[in-house]
Short mmCIF file of C-alpha atoms and ligand atoms in Angstrom, two decimals:
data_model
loop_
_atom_site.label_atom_id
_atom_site.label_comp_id
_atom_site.label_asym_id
_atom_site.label_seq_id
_atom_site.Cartn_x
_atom_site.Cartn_y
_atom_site.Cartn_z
CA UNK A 141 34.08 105.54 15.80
CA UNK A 142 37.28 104.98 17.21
CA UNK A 143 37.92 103.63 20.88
CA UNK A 144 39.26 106.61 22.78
CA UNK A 145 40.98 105.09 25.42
CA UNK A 146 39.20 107.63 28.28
CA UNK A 147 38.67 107.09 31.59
CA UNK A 148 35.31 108.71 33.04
CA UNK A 149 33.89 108.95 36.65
CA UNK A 150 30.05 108.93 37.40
CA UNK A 151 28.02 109.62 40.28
CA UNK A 152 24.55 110.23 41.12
CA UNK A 153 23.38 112.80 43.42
CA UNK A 154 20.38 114.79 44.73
CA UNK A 155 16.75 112.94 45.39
CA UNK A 156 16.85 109.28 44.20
CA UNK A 157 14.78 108.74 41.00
CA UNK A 158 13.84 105.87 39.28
CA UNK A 159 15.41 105.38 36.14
CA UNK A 160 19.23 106.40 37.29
CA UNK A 161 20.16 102.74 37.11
CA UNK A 162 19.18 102.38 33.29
CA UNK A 163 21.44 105.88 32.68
CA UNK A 164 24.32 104.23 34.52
CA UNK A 165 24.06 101.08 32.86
CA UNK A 166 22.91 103.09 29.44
CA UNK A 167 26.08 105.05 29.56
CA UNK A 168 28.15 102.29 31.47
CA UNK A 169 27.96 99.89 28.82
CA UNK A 170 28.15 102.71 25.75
CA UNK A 171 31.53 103.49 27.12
CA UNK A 172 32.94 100.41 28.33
CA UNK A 173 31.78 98.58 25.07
CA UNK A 174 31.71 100.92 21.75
CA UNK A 175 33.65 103.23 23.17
CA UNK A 176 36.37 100.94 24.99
CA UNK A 177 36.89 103.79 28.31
CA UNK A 178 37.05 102.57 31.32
CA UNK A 179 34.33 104.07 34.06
CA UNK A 180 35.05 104.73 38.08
CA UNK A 181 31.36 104.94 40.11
CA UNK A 182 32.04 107.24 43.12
CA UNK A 183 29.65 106.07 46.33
CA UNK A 184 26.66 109.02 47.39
CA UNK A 185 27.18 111.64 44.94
CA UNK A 186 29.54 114.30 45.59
CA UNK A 187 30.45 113.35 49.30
CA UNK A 188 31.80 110.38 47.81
CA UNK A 189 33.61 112.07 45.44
CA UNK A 190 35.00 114.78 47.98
CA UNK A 191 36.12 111.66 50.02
CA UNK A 192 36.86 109.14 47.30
CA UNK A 193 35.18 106.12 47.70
CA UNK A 194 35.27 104.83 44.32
CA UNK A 195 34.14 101.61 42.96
CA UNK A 196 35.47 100.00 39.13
CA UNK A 197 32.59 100.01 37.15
CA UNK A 198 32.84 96.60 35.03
CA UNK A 199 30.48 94.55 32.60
CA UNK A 200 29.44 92.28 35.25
CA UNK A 201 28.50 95.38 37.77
CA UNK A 202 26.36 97.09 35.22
CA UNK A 203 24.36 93.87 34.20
CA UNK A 204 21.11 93.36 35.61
CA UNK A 205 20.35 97.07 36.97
CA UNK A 206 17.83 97.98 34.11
CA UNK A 207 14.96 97.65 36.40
CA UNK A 208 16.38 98.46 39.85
CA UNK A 209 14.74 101.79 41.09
CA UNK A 210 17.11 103.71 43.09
CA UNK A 211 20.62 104.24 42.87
CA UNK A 212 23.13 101.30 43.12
CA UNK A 213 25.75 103.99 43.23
CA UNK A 214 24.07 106.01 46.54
CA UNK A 215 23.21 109.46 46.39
CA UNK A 216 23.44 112.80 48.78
CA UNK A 217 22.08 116.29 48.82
CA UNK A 218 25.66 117.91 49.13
CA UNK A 219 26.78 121.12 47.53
CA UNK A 220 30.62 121.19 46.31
CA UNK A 221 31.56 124.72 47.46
CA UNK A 222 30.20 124.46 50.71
CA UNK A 223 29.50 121.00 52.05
CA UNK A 224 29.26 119.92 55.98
CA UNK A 225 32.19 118.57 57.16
CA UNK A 226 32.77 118.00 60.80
CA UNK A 227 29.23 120.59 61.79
CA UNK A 228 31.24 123.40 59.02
CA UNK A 229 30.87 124.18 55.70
CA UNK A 230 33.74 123.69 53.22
CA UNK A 231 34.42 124.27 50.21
CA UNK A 232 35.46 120.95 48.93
CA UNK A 233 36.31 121.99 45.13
CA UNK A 234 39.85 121.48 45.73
CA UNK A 235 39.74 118.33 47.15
CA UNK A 236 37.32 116.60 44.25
CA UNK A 237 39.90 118.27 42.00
CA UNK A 238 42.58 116.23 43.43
CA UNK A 239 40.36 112.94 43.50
CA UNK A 240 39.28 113.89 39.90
CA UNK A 241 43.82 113.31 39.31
CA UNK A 242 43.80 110.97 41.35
CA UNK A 243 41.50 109.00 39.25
CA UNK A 244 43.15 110.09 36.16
CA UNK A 245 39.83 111.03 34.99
CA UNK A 246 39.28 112.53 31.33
CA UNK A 247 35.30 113.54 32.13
CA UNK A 248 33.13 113.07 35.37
CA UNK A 249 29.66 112.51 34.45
CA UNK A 250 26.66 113.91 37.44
CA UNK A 251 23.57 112.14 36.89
CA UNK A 252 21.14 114.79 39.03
CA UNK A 253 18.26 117.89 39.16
CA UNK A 254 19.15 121.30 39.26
CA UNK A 255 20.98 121.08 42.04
CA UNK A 256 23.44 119.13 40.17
CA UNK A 257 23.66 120.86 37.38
CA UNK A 258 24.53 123.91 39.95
CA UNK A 259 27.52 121.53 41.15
CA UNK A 260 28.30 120.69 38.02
CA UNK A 261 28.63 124.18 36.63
CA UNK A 262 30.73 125.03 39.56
CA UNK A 263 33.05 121.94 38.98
CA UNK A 264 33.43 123.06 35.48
CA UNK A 265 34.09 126.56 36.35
CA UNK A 266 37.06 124.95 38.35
CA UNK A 267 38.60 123.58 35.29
CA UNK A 268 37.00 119.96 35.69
CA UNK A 269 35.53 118.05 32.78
CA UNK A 270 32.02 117.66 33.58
CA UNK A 271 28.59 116.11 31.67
CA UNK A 272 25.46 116.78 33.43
CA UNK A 273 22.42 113.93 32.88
CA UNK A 274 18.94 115.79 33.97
CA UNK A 275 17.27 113.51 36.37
CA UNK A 276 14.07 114.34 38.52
CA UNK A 277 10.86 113.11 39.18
CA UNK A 278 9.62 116.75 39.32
CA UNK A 279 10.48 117.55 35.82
CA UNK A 280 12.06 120.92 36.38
CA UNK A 281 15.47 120.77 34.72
CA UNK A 282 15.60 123.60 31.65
CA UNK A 283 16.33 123.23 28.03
CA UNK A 284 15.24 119.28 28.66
CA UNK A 285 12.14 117.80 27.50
CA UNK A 286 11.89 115.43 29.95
CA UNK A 287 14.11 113.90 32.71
CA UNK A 288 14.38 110.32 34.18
CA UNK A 289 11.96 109.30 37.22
CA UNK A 290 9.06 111.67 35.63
CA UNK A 291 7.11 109.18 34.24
CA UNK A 292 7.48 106.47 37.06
CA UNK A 293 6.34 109.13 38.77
CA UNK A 294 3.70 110.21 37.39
CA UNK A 295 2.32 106.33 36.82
CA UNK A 296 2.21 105.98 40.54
CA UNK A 297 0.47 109.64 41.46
CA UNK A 298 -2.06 108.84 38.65
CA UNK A 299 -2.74 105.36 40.47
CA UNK A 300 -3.08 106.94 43.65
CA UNK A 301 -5.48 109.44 42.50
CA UNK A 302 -7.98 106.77 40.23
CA UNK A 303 -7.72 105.01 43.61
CA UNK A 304 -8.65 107.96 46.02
CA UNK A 305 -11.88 108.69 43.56
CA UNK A 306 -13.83 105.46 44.84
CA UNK A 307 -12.89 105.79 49.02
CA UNK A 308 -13.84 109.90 48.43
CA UNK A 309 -17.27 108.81 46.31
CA UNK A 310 -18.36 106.21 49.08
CA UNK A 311 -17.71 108.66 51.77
CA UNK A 312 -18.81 111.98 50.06
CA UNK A 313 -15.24 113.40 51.08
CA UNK A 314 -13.03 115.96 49.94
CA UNK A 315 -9.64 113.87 49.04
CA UNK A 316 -6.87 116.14 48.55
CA UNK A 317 -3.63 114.33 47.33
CA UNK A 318 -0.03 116.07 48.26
CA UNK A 319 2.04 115.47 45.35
CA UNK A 320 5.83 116.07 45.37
CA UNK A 321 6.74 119.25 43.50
CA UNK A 322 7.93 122.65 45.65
CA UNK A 323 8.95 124.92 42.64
CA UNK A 324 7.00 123.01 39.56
CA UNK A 325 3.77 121.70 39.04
CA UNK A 326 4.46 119.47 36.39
CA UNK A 327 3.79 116.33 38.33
CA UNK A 328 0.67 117.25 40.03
CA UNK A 329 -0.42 118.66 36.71
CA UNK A 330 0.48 115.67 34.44
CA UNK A 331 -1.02 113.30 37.50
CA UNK A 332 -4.26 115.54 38.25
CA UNK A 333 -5.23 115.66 34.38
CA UNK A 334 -4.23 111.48 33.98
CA UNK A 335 -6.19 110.54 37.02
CA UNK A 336 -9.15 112.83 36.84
CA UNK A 337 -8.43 115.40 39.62
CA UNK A 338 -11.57 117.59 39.87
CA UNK A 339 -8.90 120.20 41.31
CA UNK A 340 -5.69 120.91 40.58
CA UNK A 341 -3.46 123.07 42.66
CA UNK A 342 0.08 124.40 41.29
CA UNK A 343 3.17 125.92 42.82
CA UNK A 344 2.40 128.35 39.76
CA UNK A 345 -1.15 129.65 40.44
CA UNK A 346 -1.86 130.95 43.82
CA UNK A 347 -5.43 129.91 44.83
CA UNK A 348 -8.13 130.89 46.96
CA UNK A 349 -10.22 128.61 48.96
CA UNK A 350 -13.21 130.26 48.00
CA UNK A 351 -12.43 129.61 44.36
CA UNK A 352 -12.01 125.94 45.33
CA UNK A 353 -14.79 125.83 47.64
CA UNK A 354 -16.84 127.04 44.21
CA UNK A 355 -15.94 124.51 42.21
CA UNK A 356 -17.07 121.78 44.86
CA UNK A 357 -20.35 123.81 45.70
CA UNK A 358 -20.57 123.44 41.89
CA UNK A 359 -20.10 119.97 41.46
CA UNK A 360 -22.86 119.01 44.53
CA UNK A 361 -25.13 121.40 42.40
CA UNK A 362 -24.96 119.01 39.61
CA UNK A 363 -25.34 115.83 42.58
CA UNK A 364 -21.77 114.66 42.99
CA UNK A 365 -21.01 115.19 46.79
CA UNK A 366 -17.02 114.15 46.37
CA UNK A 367 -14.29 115.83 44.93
CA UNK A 368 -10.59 114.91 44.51
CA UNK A 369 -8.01 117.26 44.34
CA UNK A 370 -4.64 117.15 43.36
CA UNK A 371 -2.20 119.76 45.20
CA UNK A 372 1.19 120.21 44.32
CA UNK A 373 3.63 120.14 47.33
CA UNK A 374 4.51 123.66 46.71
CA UNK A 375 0.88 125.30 46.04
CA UNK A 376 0.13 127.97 47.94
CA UNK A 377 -2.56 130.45 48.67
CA UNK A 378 -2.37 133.81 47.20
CA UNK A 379 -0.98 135.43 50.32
CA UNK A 380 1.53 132.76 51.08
CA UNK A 381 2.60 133.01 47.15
CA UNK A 382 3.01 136.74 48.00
CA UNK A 383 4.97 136.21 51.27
CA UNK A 384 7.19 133.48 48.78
CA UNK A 385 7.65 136.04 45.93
CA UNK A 386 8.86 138.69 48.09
CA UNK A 387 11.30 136.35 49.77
CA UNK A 388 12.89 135.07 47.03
CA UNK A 389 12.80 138.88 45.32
CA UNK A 390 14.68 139.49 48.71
CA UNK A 391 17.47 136.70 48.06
CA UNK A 392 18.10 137.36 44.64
CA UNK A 393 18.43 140.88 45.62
CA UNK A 394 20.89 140.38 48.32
CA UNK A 395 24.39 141.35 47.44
CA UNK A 396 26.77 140.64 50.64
CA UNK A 397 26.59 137.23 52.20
CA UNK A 398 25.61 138.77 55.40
CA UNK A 399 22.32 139.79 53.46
CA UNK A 400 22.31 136.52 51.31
CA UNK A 401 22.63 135.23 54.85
CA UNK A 402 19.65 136.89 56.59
CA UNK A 403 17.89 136.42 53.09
CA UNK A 404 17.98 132.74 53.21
CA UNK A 405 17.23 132.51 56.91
CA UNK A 406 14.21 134.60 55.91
CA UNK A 407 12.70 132.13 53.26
CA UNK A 408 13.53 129.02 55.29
CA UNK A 409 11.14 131.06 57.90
CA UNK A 410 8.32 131.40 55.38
CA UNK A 411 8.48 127.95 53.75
CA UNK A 412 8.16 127.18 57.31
CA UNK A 413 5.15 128.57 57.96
CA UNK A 414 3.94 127.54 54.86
CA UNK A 415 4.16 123.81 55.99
CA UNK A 416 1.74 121.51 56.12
CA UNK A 417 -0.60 123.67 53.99
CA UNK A 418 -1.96 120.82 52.39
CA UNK A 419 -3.98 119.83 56.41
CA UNK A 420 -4.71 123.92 56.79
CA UNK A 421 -6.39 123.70 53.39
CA UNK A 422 -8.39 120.73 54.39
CA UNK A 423 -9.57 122.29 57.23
CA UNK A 424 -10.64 125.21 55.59
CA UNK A 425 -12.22 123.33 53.10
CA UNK A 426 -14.31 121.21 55.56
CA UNK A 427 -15.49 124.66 57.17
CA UNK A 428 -16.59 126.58 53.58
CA UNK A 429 -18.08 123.34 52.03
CA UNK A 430 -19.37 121.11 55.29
CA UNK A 431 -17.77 117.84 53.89
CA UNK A 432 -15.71 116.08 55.42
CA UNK A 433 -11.85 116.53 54.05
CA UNK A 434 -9.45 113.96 53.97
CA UNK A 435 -5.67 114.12 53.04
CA UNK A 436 -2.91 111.77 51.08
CA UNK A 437 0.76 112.45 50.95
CA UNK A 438 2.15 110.70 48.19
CA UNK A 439 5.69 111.71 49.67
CA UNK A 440 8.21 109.00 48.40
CA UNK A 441 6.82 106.36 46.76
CA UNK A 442 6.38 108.58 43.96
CA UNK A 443 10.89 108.04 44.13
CA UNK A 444 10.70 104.16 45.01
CA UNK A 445 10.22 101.18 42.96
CA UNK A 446 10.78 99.77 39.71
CA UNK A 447 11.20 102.68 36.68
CA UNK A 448 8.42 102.77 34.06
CA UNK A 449 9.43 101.36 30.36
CA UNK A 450 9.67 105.51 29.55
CA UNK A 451 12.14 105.86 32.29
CA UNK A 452 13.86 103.15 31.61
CA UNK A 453 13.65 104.05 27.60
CA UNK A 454 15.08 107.80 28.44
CA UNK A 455 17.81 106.92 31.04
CA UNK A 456 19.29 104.38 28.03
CA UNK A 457 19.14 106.81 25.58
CA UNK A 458 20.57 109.49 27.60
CA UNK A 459 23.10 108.00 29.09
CA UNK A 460 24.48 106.16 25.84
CA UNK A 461 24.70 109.34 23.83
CA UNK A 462 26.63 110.69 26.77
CA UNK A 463 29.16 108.38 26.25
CA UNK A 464 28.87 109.41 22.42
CA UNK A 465 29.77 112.97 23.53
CA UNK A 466 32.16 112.27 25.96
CA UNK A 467 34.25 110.30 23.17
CA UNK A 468 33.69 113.43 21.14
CA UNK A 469 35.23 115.29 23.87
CA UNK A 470 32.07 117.50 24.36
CA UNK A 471 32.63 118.81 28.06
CA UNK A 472 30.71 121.82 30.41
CA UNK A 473 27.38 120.78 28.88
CA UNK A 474 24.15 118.19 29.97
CA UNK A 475 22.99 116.02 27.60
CA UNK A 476 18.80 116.87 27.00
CA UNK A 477 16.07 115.10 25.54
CA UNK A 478 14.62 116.51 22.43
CA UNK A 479 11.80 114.48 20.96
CA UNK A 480 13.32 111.59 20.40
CA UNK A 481 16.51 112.46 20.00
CA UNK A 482 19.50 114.00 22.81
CA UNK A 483 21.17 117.76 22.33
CA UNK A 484 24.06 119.04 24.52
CA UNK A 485 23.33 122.34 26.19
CA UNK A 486 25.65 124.54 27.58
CA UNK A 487 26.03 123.91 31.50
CA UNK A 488 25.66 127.92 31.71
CA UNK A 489 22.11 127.74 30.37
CA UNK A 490 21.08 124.85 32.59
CA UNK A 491 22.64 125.86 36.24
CA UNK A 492 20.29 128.13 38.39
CA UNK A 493 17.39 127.90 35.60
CA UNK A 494 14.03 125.93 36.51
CA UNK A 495 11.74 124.92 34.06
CA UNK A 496 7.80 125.69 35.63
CA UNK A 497 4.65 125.13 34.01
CA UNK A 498 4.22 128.23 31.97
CA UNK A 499 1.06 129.86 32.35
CA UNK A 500 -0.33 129.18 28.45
CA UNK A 501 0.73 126.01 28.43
CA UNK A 502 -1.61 123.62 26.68
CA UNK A 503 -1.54 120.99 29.75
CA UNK A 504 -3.24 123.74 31.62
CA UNK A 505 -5.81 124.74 28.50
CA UNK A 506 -6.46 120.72 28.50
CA UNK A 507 -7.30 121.01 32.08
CA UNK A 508 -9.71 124.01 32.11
CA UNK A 509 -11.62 122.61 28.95
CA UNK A 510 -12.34 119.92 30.60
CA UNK A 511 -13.79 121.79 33.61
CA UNK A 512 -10.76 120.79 36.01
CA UNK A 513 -10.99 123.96 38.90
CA UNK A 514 -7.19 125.34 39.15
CA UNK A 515 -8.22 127.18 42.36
CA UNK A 516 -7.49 130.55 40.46
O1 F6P B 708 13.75 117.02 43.87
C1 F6P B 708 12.95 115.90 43.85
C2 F6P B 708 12.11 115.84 45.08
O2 F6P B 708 11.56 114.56 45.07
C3 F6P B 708 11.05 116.90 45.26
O3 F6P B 708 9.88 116.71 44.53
C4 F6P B 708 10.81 116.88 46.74
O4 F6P B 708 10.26 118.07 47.18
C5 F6P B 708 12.18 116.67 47.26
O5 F6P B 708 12.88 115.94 46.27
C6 F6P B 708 12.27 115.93 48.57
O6 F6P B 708 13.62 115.87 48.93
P1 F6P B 708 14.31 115.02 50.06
O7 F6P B 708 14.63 113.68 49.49
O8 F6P B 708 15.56 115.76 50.36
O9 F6P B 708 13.35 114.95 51.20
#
């Protein structure tokens, strides 16, 4: 291929993930090298961007990052169209357009979740050249088989969890382990089936403690007086899934912002409530079983840290095809894992869509053949 002379910007943005440092470098040293562009890094994600702190991305800044976890780039949790500026929100489009000139930049490339690829889409609505690179340690991107920081993450939750199963069996407890996750249970699945979870507790299936409380009953039937469960940050009972269903119904539903307004204000109020659930379900537990209940939050070190040889594997080989694209002048779209290759997908098809465990998937057959309670 021919060197194309382009000049590309790249940010990441949203939760850190391990992992983002190998797609920098992957797609860093893809452009730079086969594809002879030159590549801007703007500082923590689209605030940096908005406010153009820029840093010349060279060979010597992109060596050595492989196994960083983190960002070396800095990352935020801003939205485009309205972030906080001086306590209001504003809609900074305009402004990253004239940074995006400023820069004389053929492509900007957003390494991020969904929240990213929401930016992203809204960027490219604005007439930007944008390439989206799925990265989460929830796995919940669509049209992506996987995205960068999932395995990491899932190596450490699975550690945590063979590790809980001793302390719980000396102490004939009830360990229940929070693992991150609000909208998908793909982490807490993948870590509750690797690590052994006697109970596994989804943002997908709304359980009942008496259902759970069965399942441990059942187990001290059979003379094992300890049970670890895996619960997904985001699980719920089935009333608070109800109270969550109807909220969202309500914001999807609303159609002026002073109802998208209220709407919003309404499901902050519920997720509220529904804080913390992970304690209120050991306490219940303790009462219907009469064993003592412990909890772990993972919380972030499931983000920190050095990213697994997968990570590191999928961060390469996304990032270097996005260079590929880029050069191919393939813009609006985020570049997926497929097996083991990459696809473009439309950014239309990505922004606003999650990916959750579906309900017959085969993760969740493993888990009920091999007698794993899912609280349902
Ligand atoms: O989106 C990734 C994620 O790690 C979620 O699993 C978690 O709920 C969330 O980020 C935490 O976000 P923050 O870094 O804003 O606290």
């Amino acid at each position: 291929m021919s060197k194309s002379n382009k000049r590309i910007g790249v940010l990441t943005a949203g939760g850190d993930s391990p992992g983002l440092n190998a797609a920098i470098r992957g797609l860093g040293k893809a452009a730079l090298g086969r594809h002879g562009m030159e590549l801007v890094g703007f500082r923590d994600g689209v605030r940096g961007l908005a406010e153009n702190r820029s840093i010349e991305m060279t060979p010597g800044n992109l060596s050595g990052i492989l196994t960083i976890g983190g960002t070396i780039l800095g990352t935020s949790r801003d939205k485009v169209h309205k972030m906080v500026v001086d306590g209001e929100p504003q809609d900074m489009i305009p402004t990253i357009a004239e940074t995006f000139e400023k820069n004389k930049l053929d492509c900007l490339v957003m390494l991020g979740g969904g929240g990213t690829a929401k930016n992203a889409m809204r960027l490219a609505k604005a007439g930007l050249n944008v390439v989206h690179l799925p990265k989460t340690i929830d796995k919940d991107v669509a049209h992506t088989d996987n995205t960068f920081g999932f395995s990491t993450a899932l190596e450490i939750a699975t550690e945590a969890i063979d590790r809980l199963h001793s302390t719980a069996h000396s102490h004939h407890r009830v360990i229940l382990a929070e693992i991150m996750g609000h909208k998908a249970g793909w982490l807490t699945l993948g870590a509750g089936l690797s690590g052994g979870a006697d109970i596994i507790l989804l943002p997908e299936i709304p359980y009942t403690v008496d259902s759970i409380a069965e399942t441990i009953q059942a187990r001290r039937d059979r003379g094992t007086n300890f049970s670890v469960i895996a619960v997904a940050e985001g699980a719920s009972d089935v009333l608070a899934h109800a109270d969550i269903a109807a909220a969202e119904a309500l914001k999807s539903s609303a159609d002026t912002p002073e109802a998208k307004q209220a709407a919003k204000a309404h499901m902050a109020n519920v997720r509220d409530t529904h804080r913390e659930h992970t304690f209120r379900l050991a306490r219940e537990l303790e009462a219907a079983t009469g064993l003592e209940s412990r909890v772990t939050i993972l919380g972030y070190v499931q983000r920190g840290g050095t990213p697994c040889a997968e990570d590191r594997l999928l961060g390469t080989r996304i990032g270097s095809a996005a260079a590929e694209l880029i050069a191919d002048g393939q813009y609006g779209i985020m570049v997926a894992s497929r097996g083991e290759d990459t696809a473009p997908v439309p950014l239309e098809d990505v922004a606003g869509n999650l990916s959750t465990v579906p309900l017959d998937h085969s993760w969740l057959q493993a888990a009920r053949d091999v007698g794993t309670g899912l609280g349902d």
